[in-house]
PDB file of C-alpha atoms in Angstrom:
ATOM      1  CA  UNK A 278      -0.237   0.040   0.008  1.00 96.00           C
ATOM      2  CA  UNK A 279       1.082   3.532  -0.301  1.00 97.00           C
ATOM      3  CA  UNK A 280       3.145   5.059   2.172  1.00 98.00           C
ATOM      4  CA  UNK A 281       4.863   7.997   3.092  1.00 98.00           C
ATOM      5  CA  UNK A 282       7.259   8.406   6.404  1.00 98.00           C
ATOM      6  CA  UNK A 283       9.056  11.563   7.581  1.00 98.00           C
ATOM      7  CA  UNK A 284      12.300  11.378   9.362  1.00 97.00           C
ATOM      8  CA  UNK A 285      14.032  14.462  11.019  1.00 91.00           C
ATOM      9  CA  UNK A 286      15.905  15.618  13.848  1.00 94.00           C
ATOM     10  CA  UNK A 287      13.229  17.006  16.269  1.00 93.00           C
ATOM     11  CA  UNK A 288      15.114  20.120  17.551  1.00 97.00           C
ATOM     12  CA  UNK A 289      17.047  22.162  15.600  1.00 97.00           C
ATOM     13  CA  UNK A 290      19.005  25.676  17.093  1.00 97.00           C
ATOM     14  CA  UNK A 291      18.076  29.144  15.766  1.00 96.00           C
ATOM     15  CA  UNK A 292      20.188  29.906  12.688  1.00 96.00           C
ATOM     16  CA  UNK A 293      21.058  25.950  12.108  1.00 97.00           C
ATOM     17  CA  UNK A 294      19.837  24.047   9.188  1.00 97.00           C
ATOM     18  CA  UNK A 295      16.923  21.322   9.152  1.00 97.00           C
ATOM     19  CA  UNK A 296      16.946  18.311   6.897  1.00 98.00           C
ATOM     20  CA  UNK A 297      14.226  15.768   6.446  1.00 98.00           C
ATOM     21  CA  UNK A 298      14.186  12.554   4.842  1.00 98.00           C
ATOM     22  CA  UNK A 299      10.823  11.214   3.380  1.00 98.00           C
ATOM     23  CA  UNK A 300      10.862   7.759   2.534  1.00 98.00           C
ATOM     24  CA  UNK A 301       8.153   6.350   0.276  1.00 98.00           C
ATOM     25  CA  UNK A 302       6.962   2.844  -0.737  1.00 98.00           C
ATOM     26  CA  UNK A 303       3.652   1.445  -2.958  1.00 97.00           C
ATOM     27  CA  UNK A 304       4.767   3.709  -5.784  1.00 97.00           C
ATOM     28  CA  UNK A 305       7.413   5.165  -7.546  1.00 97.00           C
ATOM     29  CA  UNK A 306       8.606   8.879  -7.334  1.00 97.00           C
ATOM     30  CA  UNK A 307       9.308   8.406 -10.948  1.00 97.00           C
ATOM     31  CA  UNK A 308       5.377   8.407 -11.487  1.00 96.00           C
ATOM     32  CA  UNK A 309       4.107  10.990  -8.641  1.00 97.00           C
ATOM     33  CA  UNK A 310       5.126  14.745  -7.656  1.00 97.00           C
ATOM     34  CA  UNK A 311       5.982  15.052  -3.753  1.00 98.00           C
ATOM     35  CA  UNK A 312       5.135  17.991  -2.070  1.00 97.00           C
ATOM     36  CA  UNK A 313       6.109  19.309   1.643  1.00 98.00           C
ATOM     37  CA  UNK A 314       3.735  20.883   3.259  1.00 98.00           C
ATOM     38  CA  UNK A 315       3.967  22.233   7.237  1.00 98.00           C
ATOM     39  CA  UNK A 316       1.939  23.384  10.133  1.00 98.00           C
ATOM     40  CA  UNK A 317       2.763  25.466  12.953  1.00 97.00           C
ATOM     41  CA  UNK A 318       1.442  24.475  16.250  1.00 96.00           C
ATOM     42  CA  UNK A 319      -2.561  25.170  16.395  1.00 94.00           C
ATOM     43  CA  UNK A 320      -2.620  26.879  12.860  1.00 96.00           C
ATOM     44  CA  UNK A 321      -3.086  26.092   9.179  1.00 97.00           C
ATOM     45  CA  UNK A 322      -1.348  24.372   6.196  1.00 98.00           C
ATOM     46  CA  UNK A 323       1.377  25.788   4.428  1.00 98.00           C
ATOM     47  CA  UNK A 324       2.794  24.470   1.172  1.00 97.00           C
ATOM     48  CA  UNK A 325       6.467  24.619   0.877  1.00 97.00           C
ATOM     49  CA  UNK A 326       7.441  23.383  -2.648  1.00 96.00           C
ATOM     50  CA  UNK A 327       7.321  20.281  -4.702  1.00 96.00           C
ATOM     51  CA  UNK A 328       9.691  17.856  -6.774  1.00 97.00           C
ATOM     52  CA  UNK A 329       8.238  16.880  -9.783  1.00 96.00           C
ATOM     53  CA  UNK A 330       8.731  13.135 -11.406  1.00 96.00           C
ATOM     54  CA  UNK A 331      11.371  14.496 -13.642  1.00 96.00           C
ATOM     55  CA  UNK A 332      13.216  15.909 -10.841  1.00 97.00           C
ATOM     56  CA  UNK A 333      12.517  19.921 -11.413  1.00 96.00           C
ATOM     57  CA  UNK A 334      11.275  21.836  -8.418  1.00 96.00           C
ATOM     58  CA  UNK A 335       9.258  24.579  -7.596  1.00 96.00           C
ATOM     59  CA  UNK A 336       9.233  26.606  -4.567  1.00 96.00           C
ATOM     60  CA  UNK A 337       6.722  29.052  -2.498  1.00 96.00           C
ATOM     61  CA  UNK A 338       8.854  32.179  -2.924  1.00 95.00           C
ATOM     62  CA  UNK A 339       8.563  32.972   0.603  1.00 94.00           C
ATOM     63  CA  UNK A 340      11.136  30.054   1.385  1.00 92.00           C
ATOM     64  CA  UNK A 341      12.979  29.923  -2.020  1.00 85.00           C
ATOM     65  CA  UNK A 342      16.214  31.407  -0.663  1.00 90.00           C
ATOM     66  CA  UNK A 343      16.731  28.779   1.957  1.00 96.00           C
ATOM     67  CA  UNK A 344      14.706  25.899   1.035  1.00 97.00           C
ATOM     68  CA  UNK A 345      16.243  23.341  -1.320  1.00 97.00           C
ATOM     69  CA  UNK A 346      14.130  19.786  -2.166  1.00 98.00           C
ATOM     70  CA  UNK A 347      15.598  16.760  -3.799  1.00 98.00           C
ATOM     71  CA  UNK A 348      15.280  13.004  -4.484  1.00 98.00           C
ATOM     72  CA  UNK A 349      16.779   9.703  -5.288  1.00 98.00           C
ATOM     73  CA  UNK A 350      14.445   7.736  -6.948  1.00 98.00           C
ATOM     74  CA  UNK A 351      16.530   4.495  -6.563  1.00 97.00           C
ATOM     75  CA  UNK A 352      15.944   4.678  -2.542  1.00 98.00           C
ATOM     76  CA  UNK A 353      12.179   5.855  -2.941  1.00 98.00           C
ATOM     77  CA  UNK A 354      13.269   9.105  -0.634  1.00 98.00           C
ATOM     78  CA  UNK A 355      12.874  12.657  -1.290  1.00 98.00           C
ATOM     79  CA  UNK A 356      14.754  15.519   0.764  1.00 98.00           C
ATOM     80  CA  UNK A 357      13.950  18.652   2.490  1.00 98.00           C
ATOM     81  CA  UNK A 358      16.948  21.063   3.515  1.00 98.00           C
ATOM     82  CA  UNK A 359      16.164  24.459   4.783  1.00 98.00           C
ATOM     83  CA  UNK A 360      18.263  27.024   5.997  1.00 96.00           C
ATOM     84  CA  UNK A 361      18.748  29.610   8.790  1.00 95.00           C
ATOM     85  CA  UNK A 362      15.983  28.420  10.932  1.00 97.00           C
ATOM     86  CA  UNK A 363      13.706  30.451  13.462  1.00 96.00           C
ATOM     87  CA  UNK A 364      11.520  29.954  16.036  1.00 97.00           C
ATOM     88  CA  UNK A 365       8.863  30.506  13.965  1.00 96.00           C
ATOM     89  CA  UNK A 366       9.742  27.932  11.617  1.00 97.00           C
ATOM     90  CA  UNK A 367       8.642  25.257  14.434  1.00 98.00           C
ATOM     91  CA  UNK A 368       5.821  23.149  12.980  1.00 98.00           C
ATOM     92  CA  UNK A 369       5.053  19.624  11.852  1.00 98.00           C
ATOM     93  CA  UNK A 370       6.454  18.977   8.310  1.00 98.00           C
ATOM     94  CA  UNK A 371       4.776  16.844   5.978  1.00 98.00           C
ATOM     95  CA  UNK A 372       5.357  15.096   2.590  1.00 98.00           C
ATOM     96  CA  UNK A 373       2.691  14.368   0.612  1.00 98.00           C
ATOM     97  CA  UNK A 374       2.142  12.795  -2.702  1.00 98.00           C
ATOM     98  CA  UNK A 375       0.142  14.240  -5.604  1.00 92.00           C
ATOM     99  CA  UNK A 376      -2.396  12.271  -7.314  1.00 88.00           C
ATOM    100  CA  UNK A 377      -2.759  11.912 -11.222  1.00 81.00           C
ATOM    101  CA  UNK A 378      -5.251  14.313 -10.664  1.00 83.00           C
ATOM    102  CA  UNK A 379      -3.147  16.874  -9.097  1.00 85.00           C
ATOM    103  CA  UNK A 380      -5.298  17.079  -5.695  1.00 94.00           C
ATOM    104  CA  UNK A 381      -2.873  15.758  -2.489  1.00 96.00           C
ATOM    105  CA  UNK A 382      -3.946  12.213  -2.143  1.00 96.00           C
ATOM    106  CA  UNK A 383      -1.796  10.487   0.447  1.00 97.00           C
ATOM    107  CA  UNK A 384       0.250  12.379   3.385  1.00 98.00           C
ATOM    108  CA  UNK A 385       2.718  11.359   5.472  1.00 98.00           C
ATOM    109  CA  UNK A 386       2.436  11.244   9.349  1.00 98.00           C
ATOM    110  CA  UNK A 387       4.707  14.147   9.690  1.00 98.00           C
ATOM    111  CA  UNK A 388       7.802  14.904  11.803  1.00 98.00           C
ATOM    112  CA  UNK A 389       7.556  17.679  14.484  1.00 98.00           C
ATOM    113  CA  UNK A 390      10.559  19.844  14.313  1.00 98.00           C
ATOM    114  CA  UNK A 391      11.112  22.325  17.021  1.00 98.00           C
ATOM    115  CA  UNK A 392      13.425  25.303  16.652  1.00 97.00           C
ATOM    116  CA  UNK A 393      14.893  26.122  20.019  1.00 95.00           C
ATOM    117  CA  UNK A 394      18.254  26.959  21.878  1.00 92.00           C
TER     118      UNK A 394
ATOM    119  CA  UNK B1451      -0.457  34.073  -5.142  1.00 96.00           C
ATOM    120  CA  UNK B1452      -4.093  33.219  -4.717  1.00 97.00           C
ATOM    121  CA  UNK B1453      -5.518  33.777  -1.421  1.00 98.00           C
ATOM    122  CA  UNK B1454      -8.285  31.257   0.040  1.00 98.00           C
ATOM    123  CA  UNK B1455     -10.850  32.327   2.194  1.00 98.00           C
ATOM    124  CA  UNK B1456     -13.071  29.948   4.082  1.00 98.00           C
ATOM    125  CA  UNK B1457     -15.850  30.665   6.638  1.00 96.00           C
ATOM    126  CA  UNK B1458     -16.873  30.274   9.184  1.00 97.00           C
ATOM    127  CA  UNK B1459     -13.717  29.803  11.170  1.00 97.00           C
ATOM    128  CA  UNK B1460     -15.595  27.504  13.601  1.00 97.00           C
ATOM    129  CA  UNK B1461     -19.202  25.914  13.913  1.00 96.00           C
ATOM    130  CA  UNK B1462     -20.822  23.519  16.471  1.00 96.00           C
ATOM    131  CA  UNK B1463     -23.798  21.366  15.433  1.00 96.00           C
ATOM    132  CA  UNK B1464     -25.849  18.194  17.040  1.00 96.00           C
ATOM    133  CA  UNK B1465     -25.495  14.761  15.176  1.00 97.00           C
ATOM    134  CA  UNK B1466     -27.400  14.262  12.222  1.00 97.00           C
ATOM    135  CA  UNK B1467     -27.711  17.996  11.433  1.00 97.00           C
ATOM    136  CA  UNK B1468     -26.646  19.279   7.910  1.00 97.00           C
ATOM    137  CA  UNK B1469     -23.681  21.434   7.618  1.00 98.00           C
ATOM    138  CA  UNK B1470     -22.249  24.003   5.062  1.00 98.00           C
ATOM    139  CA  UNK B1471     -18.844  25.618   4.941  1.00 98.00           C
ATOM    140  CA  UNK B1472     -17.750  28.223   2.071  1.00 98.00           C
ATOM    141  CA  UNK B1473     -14.469  28.811   0.585  1.00 98.00           C
ATOM    142  CA  UNK B1474     -13.638  31.672  -1.703  1.00 98.00           C
ATOM    143  CA  UNK B1475     -10.579  32.280  -3.841  1.00 98.00           C
ATOM    144  CA  UNK B1476      -9.203  35.394  -5.382  1.00 98.00           C
ATOM    145  CA  UNK B1477      -9.169  34.362  -8.776  1.00 98.00           C
ATOM    146  CA  UNK B1478     -10.771  31.639 -10.520  1.00 98.00           C
ATOM    147  CA  UNK B1479     -10.247  28.384 -10.247  1.00 98.00           C
ATOM    148  CA  UNK B1480     -11.566  27.085 -13.426  1.00 98.00           C
ATOM    149  CA  UNK B1481      -9.562  25.772 -16.229  1.00 95.00           C
ATOM    150  CA  UNK B1482     -10.605  26.541 -19.497  1.00 94.00           C
ATOM    151  CA  UNK B1483      -9.255  23.886 -21.464  1.00 94.00           C
ATOM    152  CA  UNK B1484     -10.836  21.175 -19.395  1.00 94.00           C
ATOM    153  CA  UNK B1485     -13.445  22.958 -17.401  1.00 96.00           C
ATOM    154  CA  UNK B1486     -12.072  21.814 -14.064  1.00 97.00           C
ATOM    155  CA  UNK B1487     -12.057  23.428 -10.848  1.00 98.00           C
ATOM    156  CA  UNK B1488      -8.408  23.013  -9.603  1.00 97.00           C
ATOM    157  CA  UNK B1489     -10.109  23.009  -5.930  1.00 98.00           C
ATOM    158  CA  UNK B1490      -9.624  20.203  -3.076  1.00 98.00           C
ATOM    159  CA  UNK B1491     -11.200  19.806   0.440  1.00 98.00           C
ATOM    160  CA  UNK B1492      -9.465  18.029   3.173  1.00 98.00           C
ATOM    161  CA  UNK B1493     -10.147  16.850   6.552  1.00 98.00           C
ATOM    162  CA  UNK B1494      -7.714  17.045   9.323  1.00 98.00           C
ATOM    163  CA  UNK B1495      -9.096  15.200  12.533  1.00 98.00           C
ATOM    164  CA  UNK B1496      -7.386  15.960  16.023  1.00 96.00           C
ATOM    165  CA  UNK B1497      -3.572  14.524  15.868  1.00 95.00           C
ATOM    166  CA  UNK B1498      -3.735  13.201  12.371  1.00 97.00           C
ATOM    167  CA  UNK B1499      -2.580  14.194   8.965  1.00 98.00           C
ATOM    168  CA  UNK B1500      -4.913  15.854   6.644  1.00 98.00           C
ATOM    169  CA  UNK B1501      -6.932  13.386   4.365  1.00 98.00           C
ATOM    170  CA  UNK B1502      -8.311  14.485   0.903  1.00 98.00           C
ATOM    171  CA  UNK B1503     -11.915  14.517   0.763  1.00 98.00           C
ATOM    172  CA  UNK B1504     -12.751  16.517  -2.352  1.00 98.00           C
ATOM    173  CA  UNK B1505     -11.017  17.087  -5.805  1.00 97.00           C
ATOM    174  CA  UNK B1506     -12.333  18.826  -9.008  1.00 97.00           C
ATOM    175  CA  UNK B1507     -14.219  20.873  -6.523  1.00 98.00           C
ATOM    176  CA  UNK B1508     -16.877  17.946  -6.496  1.00 98.00           C
ATOM    177  CA  UNK B1509     -15.362  14.655  -7.050  1.00 97.00           C
ATOM    178  CA  UNK B1510     -15.078  12.549  -3.830  1.00 97.00           C
ATOM    179  CA  UNK B1511     -12.181  10.731  -3.400  1.00 97.00           C
ATOM    180  CA  UNK B1512     -12.625   6.995  -3.242  1.00 95.00           C
ATOM    181  CA  UNK B1513     -13.755   5.286   0.314  1.00 97.00           C
ATOM    182  CA  UNK B1514     -15.366   9.299   1.358  1.00 98.00           C
ATOM    183  CA  UNK B1515     -18.857   8.841   2.498  1.00 97.00           C
ATOM    184  CA  UNK B1516     -21.393  10.194   0.369  1.00 97.00           C
ATOM    185  CA  UNK B1517     -22.667  12.347   2.666  1.00 98.00           C
ATOM    186  CA  UNK B1518     -19.738  14.890   1.996  1.00 98.00           C
ATOM    187  CA  UNK B1519     -20.545  16.908  -1.029  1.00 98.00           C
ATOM    188  CA  UNK B1520     -18.516  19.275  -2.750  1.00 98.00           C
ATOM    189  CA  UNK B1521     -20.023  22.293  -5.206  1.00 98.00           C
ATOM    190  CA  UNK B1522     -19.195  25.600  -6.844  1.00 98.00           C
ATOM    191  CA  UNK B1523     -16.841  26.701  -9.580  1.00 98.00           C
ATOM    192  CA  UNK B1524     -14.897  29.823 -10.130  1.00 98.00           C
ATOM    193  CA  UNK B1525     -14.346  31.676  -7.004  1.00 98.00           C
ATOM    194  CA  UNK B1526     -17.323  30.372  -4.806  1.00 98.00           C
ATOM    195  CA  UNK B1527     -16.997  26.633  -3.283  1.00 98.00           C
ATOM    196  CA  UNK B1528     -19.146  24.916  -0.805  1.00 98.00           C
ATOM    197  CA  UNK B1529     -18.491  21.592   1.165  1.00 98.00           C
ATOM    198  CA  UNK B1530     -21.761  19.974   2.706  1.00 98.00           C
ATOM    199  CA  UNK B1531     -22.224  17.151   5.032  1.00 98.00           C
ATOM    200  CA  UNK B1532     -25.550  15.945   4.775  1.00 96.00           C
ATOM    201  CA  UNK B1533     -26.141  14.940   8.043  1.00 96.00           C
ATOM    202  CA  UNK B1534     -23.165  15.011  10.613  1.00 97.00           C
ATOM    203  CA  UNK B1535     -21.703  12.272  12.640  1.00 97.00           C
ATOM    204  CA  UNK B1536     -19.528  12.310  15.766  1.00 96.00           C
ATOM    205  CA  UNK B1537     -16.797  11.183  13.845  1.00 97.00           C
ATOM    206  CA  UNK B1538     -16.801  14.213  11.464  1.00 97.00           C
ATOM    207  CA  UNK B1539     -15.237  16.376  14.229  1.00 97.00           C
ATOM    208  CA  UNK B1540     -12.346  17.909  12.223  1.00 98.00           C
ATOM    209  CA  UNK B1541     -10.735  20.959  10.645  1.00 98.00           C
ATOM    210  CA  UNK B1542     -11.881  20.927   7.360  1.00 98.00           C
ATOM    211  CA  UNK B1543      -9.147  22.968   4.758  1.00 98.00           C
ATOM    212  CA  UNK B1544      -9.949  23.681   0.984  1.00 98.00           C
ATOM    213  CA  UNK B1545      -6.675  24.199  -1.216  1.00 98.00           C
ATOM    214  CA  UNK B1546      -6.198  25.272  -4.980  1.00 98.00           C
ATOM    215  CA  UNK B1547      -3.951  23.460  -7.211  1.00 97.00           C
ATOM    216  CA  UNK B1548      -4.628  25.689  -9.973  1.00 96.00           C
ATOM    217  CA  UNK B1549      -1.282  27.598  -9.703  1.00 95.00           C
ATOM    218  CA  UNK B1550       1.843  27.473  -7.633  1.00 94.00           C
ATOM    219  CA  UNK B1551       2.214  28.337  -4.831  1.00 95.00           C
ATOM    220  CA  UNK B1552      -0.729  26.030  -3.713  1.00 96.00           C
ATOM    221  CA  UNK B1553      -2.455  27.587  -1.077  1.00 98.00           C
ATOM    222  CA  UNK B1554      -5.062  26.646   1.586  1.00 98.00           C
ATOM    223  CA  UNK B1555      -7.632  28.268   3.352  1.00 98.00           C
ATOM    224  CA  UNK B1556      -7.382  28.968   7.195  1.00 98.00           C
ATOM    225  CA  UNK B1557      -9.692  26.218   7.828  1.00 98.00           C
ATOM    226  CA  UNK B1558     -13.742  25.561   9.311  1.00 98.00           C
ATOM    227  CA  UNK B1559     -13.368  23.586  12.780  1.00 98.00           C
ATOM    228  CA  UNK B1560     -16.474  21.726  13.209  1.00 98.00           C
ATOM    229  CA  UNK B1561     -17.787  21.053  16.568  1.00 97.00           C
ATOM    230  CA  UNK B1562     -19.921  18.213  17.899  1.00 93.00           C
ATOM    231  CA  UNK B1563     -22.684  19.729  20.335  1.00 91.00           C
TER     232      UNK B1563
END
């Protein structure tokens, strides 16, 4: 069955970088786009960016200067890297699959990231 | 960026009641070449990841109960729950996937009286 699972550091110090890995199963990264979405505690959903089947990317301009998304198709892994984290980057980070009809049909469980010294 | 606005921000209903919530976009989500509205609805229950309910504004995702109905076109959309169940306690988000960056509404929190 389709699964996405994020793994992250949990705690990041201010000004440091964040790296999260999304490992997928049940489908190929060469067939589906993957987005990263985050949700601050008690707040709504914010789309960060997408990596397309061919490896191209599109980023939310609010994060473009410090966000990078990449993938390794052979390992079924997608990577998020965000630099210069601040306390307002504290959130649950989700990796999400886009369906063939472009809506987001499968979500990972999310990984909680706290930015604190 | 396309701005998505949802109302109300919260509502409380009794089991069995009908619920309607609104989502408006700052520009049309209707793609002229295929006449599809690039609008989705998600349900997020407490402590869970969001779940896709509706895509193309009115198509129910597989397995979604038929008490959930999406409607609307262009810039105005509605999610209706025909007869609320206790398990429908959740926050409901609309999202446009017409253009990047994808954007979400701020959500409607459904509470059960």
